[in-house]
């Protein structure tokens, strides 16, 4: 499989995932903070700066929970782009009437060149499903000079496997409540690799936060990258 086949397989997996939860009628509560890791600890929305009236993109927005929170509590104007039709359908069912939130069903990389540049772009666990060589050039051009970027990505999985040393996707397990786990292909990269990729695309790294699982014995670890586009 090459990068595009990995991405296509990911889109299918997330479509199956969304379909499963549509069938089950899974209720997911609204959120009252941005959770970059998998736990309600660590930095929140402040990493994106003052969002009031700002044009913001949520990339790989899933159900749109974080985007809705930023609209309601931080007065941001958010485009939420999601490639899976079933995940998008779940988002529309919840938030289609929320002024300031624009739910877009599209591949994020195809959406980016058609969008007015954003003040900030963020992604909670979306980047790792997209080939960074395809994503980052498009993203750079869609961010205003000086605009902020923040994204969280897996660093160590539940088996204790750390990041890959080269820019390549690898299989990972996507658990499915009440169903058989799905296989996805993720770019789980070392922070140095991410930083090199970002700098190559005029995106300068301001900080990398380590977000470890709070429970003892759980090896899962996430990295939150904070960056900005060079002016
Ligand atoms: C781990 S989920 C995170 C969802 C959401 N950000 C959240 O935290 O609840 C990753 C999401 O990224 C979406 N995604 C993957 N590749 C994408 C692409 N190329 N364009 C837009 N969305 C994508 C998937 O369909 C999935 O819904």
Short mmCIF file of C-alpha atoms and ligand atoms in Angstrom, two decimals:
data_model
loop_
_atom_site.label_atom_id
_atom_site.label_comp_id
_atom_site.label_asym_id
_atom_site.label_seq_id
_atom_site.Cartn_x
_atom_site.Cartn_y
_atom_site.Cartn_z
CA UNK A 1 0.00 0.00 0.00
CA UNK A 2 1.22 3.53 -0.67
CA UNK A 3 0.21 6.74 1.14
CA UNK A 4 -2.94 7.30 -0.90
CA UNK A 5 -4.10 3.71 -0.36
CA UNK A 6 -3.47 4.09 3.38
CA UNK A 7 -5.53 7.27 3.43
CA UNK A 8 -8.33 5.61 1.44
CA UNK A 9 -8.34 2.69 3.90
CA UNK A 10 -8.53 5.16 6.79
CA UNK A 11 -11.50 6.94 5.22
CA UNK A 12 -13.27 3.55 4.87
CA UNK A 13 -12.49 2.63 8.48
CA UNK A 14 -13.86 5.96 9.78
CA UNK A 15 -16.94 5.53 7.62
CA UNK A 16 -17.52 2.06 9.10
CA UNK A 17 -16.90 3.53 12.55
CA UNK A 18 -19.47 6.29 12.04
CA UNK A 19 -21.98 3.85 10.51
CA UNK A 20 -21.65 1.54 13.51
CA UNK A 21 -22.37 4.41 15.91
CA UNK A 22 -25.27 5.71 13.80
CA UNK A 23 -26.82 2.21 13.97
CA UNK A 24 -26.24 2.01 17.72
CA UNK A 25 -27.49 5.55 18.34
CA UNK A 26 -24.40 6.23 20.43
CA UNK A 27 -24.83 9.37 22.54
CA UNK A 28 -21.65 11.40 23.00
CA UNK A 29 -21.86 14.32 25.44
CA UNK A 30 -20.79 17.86 24.51
CA UNK A 31 -17.37 18.89 25.77
CA UNK A 32 -16.57 21.79 28.09
CA UNK A 33 -12.87 21.99 27.21
CA UNK A 34 -10.44 21.05 24.45
CA UNK A 35 -8.83 17.73 25.26
CA UNK A 36 -5.73 17.31 23.09
CA UNK A 37 -4.79 13.93 24.52
CA UNK A 38 -7.31 11.27 25.45
CA UNK A 39 -7.71 12.61 29.02
CA UNK A 40 -9.18 15.87 30.35
CA UNK A 41 -5.81 17.14 31.56
CA UNK A 42 -3.11 19.36 30.05
CA UNK A 43 -3.44 22.51 27.97
CA UNK A 44 -6.80 23.51 26.47
CA UNK A 45 -8.06 26.13 24.02
CA UNK A 46 -5.54 28.76 25.19
CA UNK A 47 -2.89 27.25 22.89
CA UNK A 48 -4.87 28.75 19.99
CA UNK A 49 -4.74 32.28 21.42
CA UNK A 50 -7.72 34.66 21.49
CA UNK A 51 -10.32 33.11 19.20
CA UNK A 52 -13.05 35.71 19.44
CA UNK A 53 -14.28 36.48 15.91
CA UNK A 54 -11.36 34.53 14.38
CA UNK A 55 -11.68 32.24 11.36
CA UNK A 56 -10.64 28.78 12.52
CA UNK A 57 -10.43 25.36 10.86
CA UNK A 58 -10.98 22.09 12.73
CA UNK A 59 -9.27 19.47 10.55
CA UNK A 60 -10.69 15.95 10.88
CA UNK A 61 -13.47 17.23 13.12
CA UNK A 62 -15.42 13.99 13.69
CA UNK A 63 -18.65 14.80 15.53
CA UNK A 64 -17.72 18.48 15.76
CA UNK A 65 -17.72 18.55 19.56
CA UNK A 66 -14.54 20.60 19.92
CA UNK A 67 -15.56 22.96 17.13
CA UNK A 68 -18.96 23.53 18.79
CA UNK A 69 -17.24 24.25 22.09
CA UNK A 70 -14.95 26.86 20.49
CA UNK A 71 -17.93 28.53 18.82
CA UNK A 72 -20.07 28.60 21.97
CA UNK A 73 -17.47 29.37 24.62
CA UNK A 74 -14.75 31.21 22.69
CA UNK A 75 -16.82 33.03 20.03
CA UNK A 76 -14.73 31.53 17.22
CA UNK A 77 -16.09 31.16 13.67
CA UNK A 78 -15.24 27.58 12.83
CA UNK A 79 -15.13 25.51 9.64
CA UNK A 80 -15.14 21.83 10.66
CA UNK A 81 -13.95 19.56 7.86
CA UNK A 82 -14.52 15.81 7.99
CA UNK A 83 -13.97 13.26 5.23
CA UNK A 84 -16.11 10.40 6.50
CA UNK A 85 -19.74 10.77 5.39
CA UNK A 86 -21.05 8.98 8.46
CA UNK A 87 -18.99 10.99 10.93
CA UNK A 88 -20.13 14.15 9.11
CA UNK A 89 -23.74 12.92 9.32
CA UNK A 90 -23.38 12.52 13.08
CA UNK A 91 -22.01 16.07 13.33
CA UNK A 92 -24.85 17.49 11.23
CA UNK A 93 -27.43 15.72 13.42
CA UNK A 94 -26.01 17.50 16.48
CA UNK A 95 -24.80 20.90 15.38
CA UNK A 96 -26.26 21.91 12.01
CA UNK A 97 -28.20 24.77 13.67
CA UNK A 98 -25.29 26.30 15.55
CA UNK A 99 -24.49 29.78 14.11
CA UNK A 100 -20.75 30.24 13.60
CA UNK A 101 -20.12 26.55 12.93
CA UNK A 102 -19.83 25.43 9.31
CA UNK A 103 -19.78 21.63 8.93
CA UNK A 104 -18.01 20.61 5.71
CA UNK A 105 -17.97 17.13 4.26
CA UNK A 106 -14.67 16.93 2.34
CA UNK A 107 -11.16 15.62 2.33
CA UNK A 108 -9.30 18.30 4.29
CA UNK A 109 -6.48 18.54 1.74
CA UNK A 110 -8.98 19.18 -1.06
CA UNK A 111 -10.80 21.74 1.06
CA UNK A 112 -7.72 23.78 2.02
CA UNK A 113 -6.90 25.43 -1.36
CA UNK A 114 -10.52 26.55 -1.77
CA UNK A 115 -10.80 28.21 1.64
CA UNK A 116 -10.18 31.83 2.63
CA UNK A 117 -7.00 31.71 4.74
CA UNK A 118 -7.56 30.93 8.41
CA UNK A 119 -6.35 32.72 11.54
CA UNK A 120 -5.82 29.34 13.16
CA UNK A 121 -5.96 25.68 12.19
CA UNK A 122 -6.14 22.85 14.70
CA UNK A 123 -6.66 19.13 14.76
CA UNK A 124 -7.37 16.79 17.65
CA UNK A 125 -6.01 13.42 16.50
CA UNK A 126 -6.72 14.06 12.82
CA UNK A 127 -3.22 14.56 11.35
CA UNK A 128 -1.97 11.03 11.92
CA UNK A 129 -4.45 9.69 9.32
CA UNK A 130 -3.19 11.90 6.49
CA UNK A 131 0.10 11.68 4.59
CA UNK A 132 2.02 14.71 5.93
CA UNK A 133 3.72 15.23 2.55
CA UNK A 134 0.25 15.80 1.08
CA UNK A 135 -1.23 17.68 4.04
CA UNK A 136 1.38 20.21 5.14
CA UNK A 137 2.00 22.13 1.87
CA UNK A 138 -1.75 22.66 1.46
CA UNK A 139 -2.14 23.60 5.10
CA UNK A 140 0.66 26.14 5.02
CA UNK A 141 -1.01 28.03 2.17
CA UNK A 142 -4.37 28.04 3.96
CA UNK A 143 -2.98 29.64 7.12
CA UNK A 144 -2.53 33.43 7.30
CA UNK A 145 1.06 34.57 7.83
CA UNK A 146 1.64 34.42 11.59
CA UNK A 147 -1.45 32.20 11.98
CA UNK A 148 -1.42 29.52 14.64
CA UNK A 149 -1.41 25.77 14.17
CA UNK A 150 -1.99 23.24 16.94
CA UNK A 151 -2.42 19.49 16.53
CA UNK A 152 -2.21 16.40 18.67
CA UNK A 153 -0.91 13.06 17.45
CA UNK A 154 -0.23 9.63 18.88
CA UNK A 155 3.36 9.09 20.06
CA UNK A 156 3.22 5.73 21.93
CA UNK A 157 0.40 3.23 21.49
CA UNK A 158 -1.26 0.95 24.03
CA UNK A 159 1.26 -1.81 23.28
CA UNK A 160 4.06 0.56 24.25
CA UNK A 161 5.23 0.98 20.65
CA UNK A 162 6.84 4.39 20.17
CA UNK A 163 7.01 6.54 17.05
CA UNK A 164 8.40 5.42 13.69
CA UNK A 165 11.80 6.71 12.60
CA UNK A 166 10.72 7.49 9.01
CA UNK A 167 7.76 9.18 7.35
CA UNK A 168 5.65 6.06 6.75
CA UNK A 169 2.21 4.91 7.87
CA UNK A 170 1.82 1.78 9.96
CA UNK A 171 -1.18 -0.30 11.02
CA UNK A 172 -2.85 0.61 14.30
CA UNK A 173 -5.98 -0.70 16.00
CA UNK A 174 -9.11 1.46 16.15
CA UNK A 175 -11.30 0.04 18.94
CA UNK A 176 -15.02 -0.09 18.23
CA UNK A 177 -17.38 -0.25 21.23
CA UNK A 178 -19.65 -3.27 20.74
CA UNK A 179 -17.92 -4.36 17.51
CA UNK A 180 -14.74 -5.89 16.11
CA UNK A 181 -11.78 -3.47 16.11
CA UNK A 182 -10.92 -1.77 12.83
CA UNK A 183 -7.48 -1.38 11.28
CA UNK A 184 -6.22 2.10 10.42
CA UNK A 185 -2.88 3.26 9.01
CA UNK A 186 -1.28 6.02 10.99
CA UNK A 187 1.70 8.31 10.59
CA UNK A 188 3.08 7.94 14.14
CA UNK A 189 6.24 9.99 13.85
CA UNK A 190 8.98 11.10 16.22
CA UNK A 191 8.74 14.76 17.30
CA UNK A 192 11.97 15.46 15.39
CA UNK A 193 10.44 14.15 12.17
CA UNK A 194 7.29 16.21 12.70
CA UNK A 195 9.37 19.28 13.39
CA UNK A 196 11.44 18.76 10.21
CA UNK A 197 8.27 18.35 8.15
CA UNK A 198 6.75 21.49 9.66
CA UNK A 199 9.86 23.62 9.15
CA UNK A 200 10.11 22.40 5.52
CA UNK A 201 6.66 23.96 5.07
CA UNK A 202 7.41 27.32 6.75
CA UNK A 203 5.65 26.24 9.95
CA UNK A 204 7.78 27.11 12.97
CA UNK A 205 7.38 25.05 16.13
CA UNK A 206 6.79 27.00 19.35
CA UNK A 207 6.33 24.07 21.75
CA UNK A 208 5.75 20.34 21.92
CA UNK A 209 3.75 19.15 24.94
CA UNK A 210 4.05 15.62 26.28
CA UNK A 211 0.61 14.25 27.21
CA UNK A 212 0.97 10.94 29.03
CA UNK A 213 -1.87 8.69 30.17
CA UNK A 214 -2.59 9.56 33.82
CA UNK A 215 -3.15 5.93 34.91
CA UNK A 216 -0.08 4.03 36.03
CA UNK A 217 1.00 1.25 33.67
CA UNK A 218 -0.75 2.74 30.63
CA UNK A 219 2.00 3.52 28.09
CA UNK A 220 -0.18 5.64 25.77
CA UNK A 221 1.40 9.00 25.10
CA UNK A 222 0.40 11.87 22.82
CA UNK A 223 2.29 14.93 21.57
CA UNK A 224 0.69 18.34 21.13
CA UNK A 225 2.49 20.53 18.59
CA UNK A 226 2.08 24.30 18.74
CA UNK A 227 3.39 26.15 15.72
CA UNK A 228 2.82 29.25 13.61
CA UNK A 229 3.25 30.12 9.97
CA UNK A 230 6.32 32.18 9.25
CA UNK A 231 5.38 35.78 8.40
C1 LIG B 1 -9.55 10.28 15.84
S1 LIG B 1 -10.83 11.03 14.94
C2 LIG B 1 -10.89 12.61 15.75
C3 LIG B 1 -12.18 13.33 15.58
C4 LIG B 1 -12.27 14.67 16.32
N1 LIG B 1 -11.15 15.54 15.98
C5 LIG B 1 -12.33 14.44 17.81
O1 LIG B 1 -11.32 14.67 18.49
O2 LIG B 1 -13.38 14.00 18.31
C6 LIG B 1 -10.06 11.43 13.38
C7 LIG B 1 -11.02 11.99 12.35
O3 LIG B 1 -10.27 12.50 11.22
C8 LIG B 1 -11.01 12.24 10.06
N2 LIG B 1 -10.13 12.30 8.89
C9 LIG B 1 -9.16 11.43 8.53
N3 LIG B 1 -8.60 11.79 7.36
C10 LIG B 1 -9.20 12.95 6.98
C11 LIG B 1 -9.07 13.82 5.85
N4 LIG B 1 -8.17 13.57 4.89
N5 LIG B 1 -9.86 14.92 5.79
C12 LIG B 1 -10.79 15.18 6.76
N6 LIG B 1 -10.97 14.37 7.83
C13 LIG B 1 -10.19 13.28 7.95
C14 LIG B 1 -11.58 10.85 10.31
O4 LIG B 1 -12.65 10.53 9.44
C15 LIG B 1 -11.97 10.95 11.78
O5 LIG B 1 -13.31 11.35 11.95
#
